[in-house]
PDB file of C-alpha atoms and ligand atoms in Angstrom:
ATOM      1  CA  MET A1012      98.052  32.948 -48.770  1.00  0.00           C
ATOM      2  CA  ILE A1013      94.853  30.762 -49.140  1.00  0.00           C
ATOM      3  CA  ILE A1014      93.660  29.351 -45.913  1.00  0.00           C
ATOM      4  CA  GLN A1015      92.579  25.886 -46.508  1.00  0.00           C
ATOM      5  CA  ASN A1016      89.824  23.980 -44.658  1.00  0.00           C
ATOM      6  CA  GLN A1017      91.762  21.662 -42.476  1.00  0.00           C
ATOM      7  CA  GLN A1018      88.914  20.242 -40.505  1.00  0.00           C
ATOM      8  CA  LYS A1019      88.973  16.529 -40.591  1.00  0.00           C
ATOM      9  CA  ARG A1020      85.627  14.676 -41.477  1.00  0.00           C
ATOM     10  CA  ILE A1021      84.686  11.227 -40.260  1.00  0.00           C
ATOM     11  CA  VAL A1022      81.677   9.257 -41.378  1.00  0.00           C
ATOM     12  CA  ALA A1023      80.082   7.581 -38.401  1.00  0.00           C
ATOM     13  CA  VAL A1024      78.115   4.417 -39.335  1.00  0.00           C
ATOM     14  CA  HIS A1025      76.055   3.700 -36.103  1.00  0.00           C
ATOM     15  CA  ASP A1026      72.430   3.696 -35.025  1.00  0.00           C
ATOM     16  CA  LEU A1027      70.606   6.450 -33.418  1.00  0.00           C
ATOM     17  CA  SER A1028      69.136   5.216 -30.140  1.00  0.00           C
ATOM     18  CA  CYS A1029      67.118   8.085 -28.579  1.00  0.00           C
ATOM     19  CA  ILE A1030      67.578   6.985 -24.845  1.00  0.00           C
ATOM     20  CA  GLY A1031      70.679   5.333 -23.378  1.00  0.00           C
ATOM     21  CA  ARG A1032      73.853   7.237 -24.622  1.00  0.00           C
ATOM     22  CA  VAL A1033      74.958   4.505 -26.995  1.00  0.00           C
ATOM     23  CA  SER A1034      76.082   4.671 -30.649  1.00  0.00           C
ATOM     24  CA  LEU A1035      75.728   8.098 -32.338  1.00  0.00           C
ATOM     25  CA  MET A1036      74.644   9.654 -29.094  1.00  0.00           C
ATOM     26  CA  ALA A1037      78.163   8.786 -27.727  1.00  0.00           C
ATOM     27  CA  VAL A1038      80.160   8.953 -30.922  1.00  0.00           C
ATOM     28  CA  VAL A1039      78.958  12.520 -31.983  1.00  0.00           C
ATOM     29  CA  PRO A1040      79.676  14.391 -28.843  1.00  0.00           C
ATOM     30  CA  ILE A1041      83.078  12.673 -28.316  1.00  0.00           C
ATOM     31  CA  LEU A1042      84.430  13.139 -31.541  1.00  0.00           C
ATOM     32  CA  THR A1043      83.146  16.569 -31.873  1.00  0.00           C
ATOM     33  CA  THR A1044      84.781  17.452 -28.511  1.00  0.00           C
ATOM     34  CA  MET A1045      87.995  16.185 -29.944  1.00  0.00           C
ATOM     35  CA  GLY A1046      87.865  18.414 -32.888  1.00  0.00           C
ATOM     36  CA  LEU A1047      86.517  16.273 -35.751  1.00  0.00           C
ATOM     37  CA  GLN A1048      83.584  16.938 -37.989  1.00  0.00           C
ATOM     38  CA  VAL A1049      81.189  14.012 -37.640  1.00  0.00           C
ATOM     39  CA  CYS A1050      78.965  12.963 -40.477  1.00  0.00           C
ATOM     40  CA  PRO A1051      76.522  10.313 -39.380  1.00  0.00           C
ATOM     41  CA  LEU A1052      75.370   7.639 -41.530  1.00  0.00           C
ATOM     42  CA  PRO A1053      72.457   6.227 -39.326  1.00  0.00           C
ATOM     43  CA  THR A1054      71.906   2.430 -39.502  1.00  0.00           C
ATOM     44  CA  ALA A1055      68.656   2.299 -37.601  1.00  0.00           C
ATOM     45  CA  LEU A1056      66.427   4.472 -35.354  1.00  0.00           C
ATOM     46  CA  LEU A1057      65.519   3.148 -32.069  1.00  0.00           C
ATOM     47  CA  SER A1058      63.357   4.569 -29.106  1.00  0.00           C
ATOM     48  CA  CYS A1059      66.030   3.307 -26.886  1.00  0.00           C
ATOM     49  CA  HIS A1060      68.867   0.696 -27.086  1.00  0.00           C
ATOM     50  CA  THR A1061      68.083  -2.995 -27.190  1.00  0.00           C
ATOM     51  CA  GLN A1062      69.035  -3.695 -23.545  1.00  0.00           C
ATOM     52  CA  PHE A1063      65.928  -1.807 -22.370  1.00  0.00           C
ATOM     53  CA  PRO A1064      62.984  -4.154 -21.842  1.00  0.00           C
ATOM     54  CA  GLU A1065      61.244  -2.822 -24.928  1.00  0.00           C
ATOM     55  CA  TYR A1066      62.039  -0.578 -27.718  1.00  0.00           C
ATOM     56  CA  THR A1067      61.066   0.472 -31.367  1.00  0.00           C
ATOM     57  CA  PHE A1068      63.298  -0.110 -34.311  1.00  0.00           C
ATOM     58  CA  VAL A1069      63.454   1.128 -37.882  1.00  0.00           C
ATOM     59  CA  ASP A1070      65.955  -0.357 -40.254  1.00  0.00           C
ATOM     60  CA  LEU A1071      67.563   2.385 -42.377  1.00  0.00           C
ATOM     61  CA  THR A1072      69.470   0.117 -44.858  1.00  0.00           C
ATOM     62  CA  ASP A1073      67.646   1.535 -47.966  1.00  0.00           C
ATOM     63  CA  GLU A1074      68.007   5.229 -46.729  1.00  0.00           C
ATOM     64  CA  MET A1075      71.768   4.563 -46.136  1.00  0.00           C
ATOM     65  CA  LYS A1076      72.152   3.602 -49.825  1.00  0.00           C
ATOM     66  CA  ARG A1077      70.275   6.763 -50.821  1.00  0.00           C
ATOM     67  CA  ILE A1078      72.490   8.817 -48.723  1.00  0.00           C
ATOM     68  CA  VAL A1079      75.727   7.268 -49.953  1.00  0.00           C
ATOM     69  CA  GLU A1080      74.532   7.848 -53.660  1.00  0.00           C
ATOM     70  CA  ASN A1081      73.825  11.529 -52.783  1.00  0.00           C
ATOM     71  CA  TRP A1082      77.265  11.986 -51.408  1.00  0.00           C
ATOM     72  CA  LYS A1083      78.751  10.398 -54.374  1.00  0.00           C
ATOM     73  CA  ARG A1084      77.045  12.840 -56.743  1.00  0.00           C
ATOM     74  CA  GLN A1085      78.245  15.674 -54.622  1.00  0.00           C
ATOM     75  CA  ARG A1086      82.000  14.262 -54.667  1.00  0.00           C
ATOM     76  CA  LEU A1087      82.376  14.732 -51.006  1.00  0.00           C
ATOM     77  CA  HIS A1088      85.618  13.625 -49.413  1.00  0.00           C
ATOM     78  CA  PHE A1089      86.181  12.176 -45.833  1.00  0.00           C
ATOM     79  CA  HIS A1090      89.356  11.421 -43.877  1.00  0.00           C
ATOM     80  CA  ALA A1091      88.075   8.460 -41.807  1.00  0.00           C
ATOM     81  CA  PHE A1092      85.271   5.889 -41.611  1.00  0.00           C
ATOM     82  CA  TYR A1093      84.064   4.496 -38.250  1.00  0.00           C
ATOM     83  CA  THR A1094      81.352   1.741 -37.929  1.00  0.00           C
ATOM     84  CA  GLY A1095      79.536   0.258 -34.951  1.00  0.00           C
ATOM     85  CA  TYR A1096      76.069  -1.142 -34.522  1.00  0.00           C
ATOM     86  CA  LEU A1097      74.642  -2.222 -37.814  1.00  0.00           C
ATOM     87  CA  GLY A1098      70.914  -2.528 -38.334  1.00  0.00           C
ATOM     88  CA  SER A1099      70.938  -5.475 -40.766  1.00  0.00           C
ATOM     89  CA  PRO A1100      73.682  -7.941 -42.197  1.00  0.00           C
ATOM     90  CA  GLU A1101      73.020  -6.212 -45.569  1.00  0.00           C
ATOM     91  CA  GLN A1102      74.571  -3.057 -44.339  1.00  0.00           C
ATOM     92  CA  VAL A1103      77.901  -4.620 -44.445  1.00  0.00           C
ATOM     93  CA  GLN A1104      77.753  -4.439 -48.211  1.00  0.00           C
ATOM     94  CA  VAL A1105      76.521  -0.880 -47.957  1.00  0.00           C
ATOM     95  CA  VAL A1106      79.764  -0.043 -45.905  1.00  0.00           C
ATOM     96  CA  LYS A1107      81.953  -1.986 -48.280  1.00  0.00           C
ATOM     97  CA  ASP A1108      80.531   0.099 -51.124  1.00  0.00           C
ATOM     98  CA  LEU A1109      81.055   3.327 -49.206  1.00  0.00           C
ATOM     99  CA  LEU A1110      84.660   2.447 -48.662  1.00  0.00           C
ATOM    100  CA  HIS A1111      85.235   1.457 -52.258  1.00  0.00           C
ATOM    101  CA  ASP A1112      83.863   4.776 -53.427  1.00  0.00           C
ATOM    102  CA  PHE A1113      85.326   7.244 -50.969  1.00  0.00           C
ATOM    103  CA  LYS A1114      88.245   5.759 -48.985  1.00  0.00           C
ATOM    104  CA  HIS A1115      91.730   6.848 -49.984  1.00  0.00           C
ATOM    105  CA  GLU A1116      94.897   4.900 -49.198  1.00  0.00           C
ATOM    106  CA  GLU A1117      95.787   7.136 -46.103  1.00  0.00           C
ATOM    107  CA  ASP A1118      92.203   7.360 -44.652  1.00  0.00           C
ATOM    108  CA  LEU A1119      91.604   5.532 -41.347  1.00  0.00           C
ATOM    109  CA  VAL A1120      88.925   2.807 -41.182  1.00  0.00           C
ATOM    110  CA  VAL A1121      87.821   1.809 -37.794  1.00  0.00           C
ATOM    111  CA  VAL A1122      85.397  -1.195 -37.215  1.00  0.00           C
ATOM    112  CA  ASP A1123      83.856  -1.698 -33.824  1.00  0.00           C
ATOM    113  CA  PRO A1124      82.142  -5.180 -34.363  1.00  0.00           C
ATOM    114  CA  VAL A1125      79.231  -4.606 -32.062  1.00  0.00           C
ATOM    115  CA  LEU A1126      77.544  -7.995 -31.744  1.00  0.00           C
ATOM    116  CA  GLY A1127      77.101  -8.640 -27.932  1.00  0.00           C
ATOM    117  CA  ASP A1128      78.419  -8.742 -24.383  1.00  0.00           C
ATOM    118  CA  ASN A1129      78.825 -11.210 -21.506  1.00  0.00           C
ATOM    119  CA  GLY A1130      79.034 -14.186 -23.703  1.00  0.00           C
ATOM    120  CA  SER A1131      75.920 -13.662 -25.787  1.00  0.00           C
ATOM    121  CA  LEU A1132      74.735 -11.722 -28.750  1.00  0.00           C
ATOM    122  CA  TYR A1133      72.477  -8.633 -28.208  1.00  0.00           C
ATOM    123  CA  LYS A1134      68.822  -8.950 -28.951  1.00  0.00           C
ATOM    124  CA  GLY A1135      68.168  -8.837 -32.693  1.00  0.00           C
ATOM    125  CA  MET A1136      71.774  -9.905 -33.749  1.00  0.00           C
ATOM    126  CA  SER A1137      71.753 -13.158 -35.756  1.00  0.00           C
ATOM    127  CA  PRO A1138      74.429 -15.655 -36.788  1.00  0.00           C
ATOM    128  CA  GLN A1139      74.293 -13.970 -40.196  1.00  0.00           C
ATOM    129  CA  MET A1140      75.368 -10.697 -38.653  1.00  0.00           C
ATOM    130  CA  VAL A1141      78.332 -12.412 -37.152  1.00  0.00           C
ATOM    131  CA  GLU A1142      79.309 -13.865 -40.525  1.00  0.00           C
ATOM    132  CA  GLU A1143      79.034 -10.547 -42.153  1.00  0.00           C
ATOM    133  CA  MET A1144      80.923  -8.795 -39.411  1.00  0.00           C
ATOM    134  CA  ARG A1145      83.867 -11.299 -39.885  1.00  0.00           C
ATOM    135  CA  GLU A1146      83.940 -10.021 -43.377  1.00  0.00           C
ATOM    136  CA  LEU A1147      83.687  -6.268 -42.467  1.00  0.00           C
ATOM    137  CA  VAL A1148      86.675  -6.461 -40.166  1.00  0.00           C
ATOM    138  CA  ARG A1149      88.714  -7.380 -43.056  1.00  0.00           C
ATOM    139  CA  HIS A1150      88.487  -3.855 -44.404  1.00  0.00           C
ATOM    140  CA  ALA A1151      89.478  -2.136 -41.225  1.00  0.00           C
ATOM    141  CA  ASN A1152      92.795  -0.566 -39.935  1.00  0.00           C
ATOM    142  CA  VAL A1153      91.636  -0.944 -36.347  1.00  0.00           C
ATOM    143  CA  ILE A1154      89.072  -3.083 -34.652  1.00  0.00           C
ATOM    144  CA  SER A1155      87.905  -2.987 -31.014  1.00  0.00           C
ATOM    145  CA  PRO A1156      85.880  -6.092 -30.031  1.00  0.00           C
ATOM    146  CA  ASN A1157      85.054  -6.815 -26.447  1.00  0.00           C
ATOM    147  CA  MET A1158      85.944 -10.443 -25.344  1.00  0.00           C
ATOM    148  CA  THR A1159      82.353 -11.689 -26.386  1.00  0.00           C
ATOM    149  CA  GLU A1160      82.789 -10.350 -29.837  1.00  0.00           C
ATOM    150  CA  MET A1161      86.324 -11.578 -30.068  1.00  0.00           C
ATOM    151  CA  PHE A1162      85.228 -15.094 -29.500  1.00  0.00           C
ATOM    152  CA  PHE A1163      82.412 -14.718 -31.984  1.00  0.00           C
ATOM    153  CA  LEU A1164      84.682 -13.369 -34.550  1.00  0.00           C
ATOM    154  CA  LEU A1165      87.172 -16.285 -34.005  1.00  0.00           C
ATOM    155  CA  ASP A1166      84.223 -18.718 -34.035  1.00  0.00           C
ATOM    156  CA  GLU A1167      85.604 -20.035 -30.676  1.00  0.00           C
ATOM    157  CA  GLN A1168      83.669 -20.945 -27.546  1.00  0.00           C
ATOM    158  CA  TYR A1169      83.414 -18.067 -25.036  1.00  0.00           C
ATOM    159  CA  ARG A1170      85.586 -18.214 -21.999  1.00  0.00           C
ATOM    160  CA  SER A1171      84.392 -16.093 -19.022  1.00  0.00           C
ATOM    161  CA  GLY A1172      87.282 -16.620 -16.640  1.00  0.00           C
ATOM    162  CA  THR A1173      90.750 -15.140 -16.803  1.00  0.00           C
ATOM    163  CA  ILE A1174      93.007 -15.826 -19.667  1.00  0.00           C
ATOM    164  CA  ASP A1175      96.725 -15.669 -19.542  1.00  0.00           C
ATOM    165  CA  ASP A1176      98.791 -13.106 -21.631  1.00  0.00           C
ATOM    166  CA  ARG A1177     100.050 -15.864 -23.795  1.00  0.00           C
ATOM    167  CA  ASP A1178      96.598 -16.993 -24.923  1.00  0.00           C
ATOM    168  CA  LEU A1179      95.282 -13.434 -25.269  1.00  0.00           C
ATOM    169  CA  LYS A1180      98.258 -12.474 -27.455  1.00  0.00           C
ATOM    170  CA  SER A1181      97.628 -15.292 -29.730  1.00  0.00           C
ATOM    171  CA  TYR A1182      93.786 -14.405 -29.981  1.00  0.00           C
ATOM    172  CA  LEU A1183      94.814 -10.776 -30.851  1.00  0.00           C
ATOM    173  CA  HIS A1184      97.314 -12.048 -33.389  1.00  0.00           C
ATOM    174  CA  GLU A1185      94.828 -14.313 -34.995  1.00  0.00           C
ATOM    175  CA  LEU A1186      92.196 -11.466 -35.489  1.00  0.00           C
ATOM    176  CA  SER A1187      94.880  -9.283 -37.045  1.00  0.00           C
ATOM    177  CA  THR A1188      95.350 -12.033 -39.737  1.00  0.00           C
ATOM    178  CA  PHE A1189      91.876 -11.152 -40.836  1.00  0.00           C
ATOM    179  CA  GLY A1190      93.314  -7.847 -42.110  1.00  0.00           C
ATOM    180  CA  PRO A1191      93.523  -5.033 -39.495  1.00  0.00           C
ATOM    181  CA  GLU A1192      96.881  -3.618 -38.297  1.00  0.00           C
ATOM    182  CA  ILE A1193      95.603  -2.801 -34.885  1.00  0.00           C
ATOM    183  CA  VAL A1194      93.410  -5.120 -32.683  1.00  0.00           C
ATOM    184  CA  ILE A1195      92.165  -3.782 -29.373  1.00  0.00           C
ATOM    185  CA  VAL A1196      90.212  -6.095 -27.056  1.00  0.00           C
ATOM    186  CA  THR A1197      88.278  -4.647 -23.994  1.00  0.00           C
ATOM    187  CA  SER A1198      86.905  -5.766 -20.674  1.00  0.00           C
ATOM    188  CA  VAL A1199      89.439  -8.515 -20.188  1.00  0.00           C
ATOM    189  CA  PRO A1200      89.397  -9.763 -16.495  1.00  0.00           C
ATOM    190  CA  VAL A1201      92.411  -9.688 -14.416  1.00  0.00           C
ATOM    191  CA  GLU A1202      93.756 -12.880 -12.801  1.00  0.00           C
ATOM    192  CA  ASP A1203      92.935 -13.106  -9.117  1.00  0.00           C
ATOM    193  CA  ASN A1204      91.562  -9.540  -8.912  1.00  0.00           C
ATOM    194  CA  PRO A1205      87.914  -8.894  -9.511  1.00  0.00           C
ATOM    195  CA  HIS A1206      88.487  -5.036  -8.856  1.00  0.00           C
ATOM    196  CA  MET A1207      90.606  -4.519 -11.905  1.00  0.00           C
ATOM    197  CA  THR A1208      90.024  -4.891 -15.828  1.00  0.00           C
ATOM    198  CA  SER A1209      92.388  -4.758 -18.645  1.00  0.00           C
ATOM    199  CA  VAL A1210      92.496  -3.584 -22.363  1.00  0.00           C
ATOM    200  CA  TYR A1211      94.918  -5.420 -24.691  1.00  0.00           C
ATOM    201  CA  ALA A1212      96.208  -4.045 -27.935  1.00  0.00           C
ATOM    202  CA  TYR A1213      98.327  -5.465 -30.766  1.00  0.00           C
ATOM    203  CA  ASN A1214     100.018  -3.570 -33.562  1.00  0.00           C
ATOM    204  CA  ARG A1215     100.723  -5.982 -36.407  1.00  0.00           C
ATOM    205  CA  ILE A1216     103.171  -3.412 -38.259  1.00  0.00           C
ATOM    206  CA  ASP A1217     105.627  -3.294 -35.353  1.00  0.00           C
ATOM    207  CA  GLY A1218     104.650  -6.537 -33.585  1.00  0.00           C
ATOM    208  CA  ARG A1219     104.064  -4.899 -30.215  1.00  0.00           C
ATOM    209  CA  TYR A1220     101.515  -5.803 -27.620  1.00  0.00           C
ATOM    210  CA  TRP A1221     100.300  -3.330 -25.096  1.00  0.00           C
ATOM    211  CA  LYS A1222      98.089  -3.536 -21.866  1.00  0.00           C
ATOM    212  CA  VAL A1223      96.299  -0.981 -19.799  1.00  0.00           C
ATOM    213  CA  THR A1224      94.783  -2.055 -16.500  1.00  0.00           C
ATOM    214  CA  CYS A1225      92.365  -0.002 -14.552  1.00  0.00           C
ATOM    215  CA  PRO A1226      89.937  -0.309 -11.560  1.00  0.00           C
ATOM    216  CA  PHE A1227      86.746  -2.244 -12.281  1.00  0.00           C
ATOM    217  CA  LEU A1228      83.510  -0.874 -10.768  1.00  0.00           C
ATOM    218  CA  PRO A1229      80.751  -3.577 -10.302  1.00  0.00           C
ATOM    219  CA  ALA A1230      78.210  -2.082 -12.641  1.00  0.00           C
ATOM    220  CA  HIS A1231      77.181  -2.657 -16.334  1.00  0.00           C
ATOM    221  CA  TYR A1232      76.553   0.589 -18.508  1.00  0.00           C
ATOM    222  CA  PRO A1233      75.580   0.042 -22.033  1.00  0.00           C
ATOM    223  CA  GLY A1234      77.538   2.270 -24.507  1.00  0.00           C
ATOM    224  CA  THR A1235      80.920   2.269 -22.808  1.00  0.00           C
ATOM    225  CA  GLY A1236      82.281   0.270 -25.782  1.00  0.00           C
ATOM    226  CA  ASP A1237      80.986   2.902 -28.188  1.00  0.00           C
ATOM    227  CA  ALA A1238      82.549   5.708 -26.076  1.00  0.00           C
ATOM    228  CA  PHE A1239      85.733   3.812 -25.792  1.00  0.00           C
ATOM    229  CA  THR A1240      86.253   3.334 -29.603  1.00  0.00           C
ATOM    230  CA  SER A1241      85.215   6.893 -30.033  1.00  0.00           C
ATOM    231  CA  VAL A1242      88.056   8.098 -27.968  1.00  0.00           C
ATOM    232  CA  ILE A1243      90.531   5.747 -29.545  1.00  0.00           C
ATOM    233  CA  THR A1244      89.451   6.944 -33.007  1.00  0.00           C
ATOM    234  CA  GLY A1245      89.673  10.673 -32.068  1.00  0.00           C
ATOM    235  CA  SER A1246      93.032   9.982 -30.271  1.00  0.00           C
ATOM    236  CA  LEU A1247      94.529   8.253 -33.286  1.00  0.00           C
ATOM    237  CA  MET A1248      93.401  10.985 -35.693  1.00  0.00           C
ATOM    238  CA  GLN A1249      95.083  13.594 -33.413  1.00  0.00           C
ATOM    239  CA  GLY A1250      98.166  11.704 -33.968  1.00  0.00           C
ATOM    240  CA  ASP A1251      98.609   9.861 -30.646  1.00  0.00           C
ATOM    241  CA  SER A1252     100.412   6.559 -30.380  1.00  0.00           C
ATOM    242  CA  LEU A1253      98.499   3.306 -29.798  1.00  0.00           C
ATOM    243  CA  PRO A1254      99.416   3.022 -26.099  1.00  0.00           C
ATOM    244  CA  VAL A1255      98.521   6.629 -25.418  1.00  0.00           C
ATOM    245  CA  ALA A1256      95.179   6.263 -27.234  1.00  0.00           C
ATOM    246  CA  ILE A1257      94.201   3.190 -25.218  1.00  0.00           C
ATOM    247  CA  ASP A1258      95.338   5.048 -22.101  1.00  0.00           C
ATOM    248  CA  ARG A1259      93.141   8.062 -22.864  1.00  0.00           C
ATOM    249  CA  ALA A1260      90.097   5.902 -23.704  1.00  0.00           C
ATOM    250  CA  THR A1261      90.397   3.813 -20.697  1.00  0.00           C
ATOM    251  CA  GLN A1262      90.704   6.699 -18.275  1.00  0.00           C
ATOM    252  CA  PHE A1263      87.828   8.505 -20.103  1.00  0.00           C
ATOM    253  CA  ILE A1264      85.502   5.520 -19.489  1.00  0.00           C
ATOM    254  CA  LEU A1265      86.669   5.320 -15.859  1.00  0.00           C
ATOM    255  CA  GLN A1266      85.967   8.979 -15.271  1.00  0.00           C
ATOM    256  CA  GLY A1267      82.523   8.465 -16.836  1.00  0.00           C
ATOM    257  CA  ILE A1268      81.595   5.466 -14.687  1.00  0.00           C
ATOM    258  CA  ARG A1269      83.018   7.217 -11.536  1.00  0.00           C
ATOM    259  CA  ALA A1270      80.822  10.404 -12.432  1.00  0.00           C
ATOM    260  CA  THR A1271      77.681   8.216 -12.677  1.00  0.00           C
ATOM    261  CA  PHE A1272      78.316   5.324 -10.111  1.00  0.00           C
ATOM    262  CA  GLY A1273      77.316   7.144  -6.995  1.00  0.00           C
ATOM    263  CA  TYR A1274      73.787   8.029  -8.076  1.00  0.00           C
ATOM    264  CA  ASP A1275      70.733   5.996  -7.477  1.00  0.00           C
ATOM    265  CA  TYR A1276      70.217   5.437 -11.260  1.00  0.00           C
ATOM    266  CA  ASN A1277      68.999   3.077 -13.913  1.00  0.00           C
ATOM    267  CA  ASN A1278      72.190   2.000 -15.486  1.00  0.00           C
ATOM    268  CA  MET A1279      70.545   1.436 -18.843  1.00  0.00           C
ATOM    269  CA  GLU A1280      70.779   5.112 -19.256  1.00  0.00           C
ATOM    270  CA  GLY A1281      74.542   4.850 -19.773  1.00  0.00           C
ATOM    271  CA  ILE A1282      77.488   6.772 -18.306  1.00  0.00           C
ATOM    272  CA  MET A1283      76.819  10.546 -17.783  1.00  0.00           C
ATOM    273  CA  LEU A1284      79.024  11.773 -20.729  1.00  0.00           C
ATOM    274  CA  GLU A1285      77.954  15.254 -20.299  1.00  0.00           C
ATOM    275  CA  LYS A1286      79.784  15.439 -16.982  1.00  0.00           C
ATOM    276  CA  VAL A1287      83.137  14.261 -18.440  1.00  0.00           C
ATOM    277  CA  LEU A1288      83.288  15.307 -22.031  1.00  0.00           C
ATOM    278  CA  HIS A1289      85.357  18.429 -21.099  1.00  0.00           C
ATOM    279  CA  ASN A1290      88.181  15.988 -19.966  1.00  0.00           C
ATOM    280  CA  LEU A1291      88.846  15.256 -23.541  1.00  0.00           C
ATOM    281  CA  ASP A1292      90.298  18.663 -24.107  1.00  0.00           C
ATOM    282  CA  SER A1293      93.360  18.132 -22.008  1.00  0.00           C
ATOM    283  CA  PRO A1294      96.187  15.540 -22.455  1.00  0.00           C
ATOM    284  CA  ILE A1295      96.223  12.749 -19.989  1.00  0.00           C
ATOM    285  CA  GLN A1296      98.181  13.430 -16.776  1.00  0.00           C
ATOM    286  CA  VAL A1297      99.480   9.938 -15.850  1.00  0.00           C
ATOM    287  CA  SER A1298     100.193   7.070 -18.310  1.00  0.00           C
ATOM    288  CA  THR A1299      99.798   3.515 -17.140  1.00  0.00           C
ATOM    289  CA  TYR A1300     100.246   1.425 -20.256  1.00  0.00           C
ATOM    290  CA  GLU A1301     102.635  -1.546 -20.266  1.00  0.00           C
ATOM    291  CA  LEU A1302     104.397  -3.262 -23.093  1.00  0.00           C
ATOM    292  CA  ILE A1303     103.855  -7.036 -22.906  1.00  0.00           C
TER     293      ILE A1303
HETATM  294  O1  PXL B2855      76.508  -0.121 -27.399  1.00  0.00           O
HETATM  295  C1  PXL B2855      76.106  -1.080 -28.082  1.00  0.00           C
HETATM  296  C2  PXL B2855      74.741  -0.835 -28.681  1.00  0.00           C
HETATM  297  C3  PXL B2855      74.541  -0.080 -29.693  1.00  0.00           C
HETATM  298  N1  PXL B2855      73.334   0.120 -30.392  1.00  0.00           N
HETATM  299  C4  PXL B2855      72.273  -0.380 -29.937  1.00  0.00           C
HETATM  300  C5  PXL B2855      72.344  -1.372 -28.791  1.00  0.00           C
HETATM  301  C6  PXL B2855      73.680  -1.673 -28.258  1.00  0.00           C
HETATM  302  C7  PXL B2855      73.692  -2.412 -27.130  1.00  0.00           C
HETATM  303  O2  PXL B2855      72.821  -2.956 -26.469  1.00  0.00           O
HETATM  304  O3  PXL B2855      71.263  -2.017 -28.329  1.00  0.00           O
HETATM  305  C8  PXL B2855      70.921  -0.220 -30.601  1.00  0.00           C
END
């Protein structure tokens, strides 16, 4: 019997921010812990993420092209592709070329359309990046915008208050018409309850909508969206159903926030992933998803 290499490989297209536990510094440890081989395709190199008061930034667009060309010559094969923070709008074309050259029918493509939070774009993000991201989500199986990114993708005015299930379902459905089978929207406020927050998900293939609600702690930590989508990706690649994947990701983020919240701490450093990564080894104990 020949023992085959069954290890699944995933290309992770994100920046490397040296401080702050965002992007690759969340994606790599999480997906590695979940049993995948991560192959980073770094989009930019930053001294720290862009929510710090100052940072250095090197755009890696040209180097990405060289890396992909090199991979092509070596006829490498990957099982999944996962993109997040891009360093320039031009990188959308690099990702589309990567998918064209390497993606097989059965491979998973996850696009986290990282653009902004709390109603505005991150520093350095341009309207051109929004347009390009709208194009990139067409090539994804799964997308995971937060509320801000959802409204930018839909080209709608940002709404900060609560939104009823009917409206949210129509937003998710509209995003799915761009192309992705699965749309997951995070950080949705819960009506009349500032202590809770929800994640909504829609599967266009079976037409079902899901919701997971969990406690909201009053603190903002950059990188939780990256950690969330990484767990979703790992979970789906392990064969979990969509509601179980959103349950696992939501619970992991809550564990990370709880592990961090009690310290007198600069929240810009992100959640203390090191303290909770081991939880990804075990299945969740209690499921809280609802079909809506
Ligand atoms: O977590 C999103 C993110 C990723 N990468 C960089 C960022 C941010 C959010 O601020 O600045 C460089």
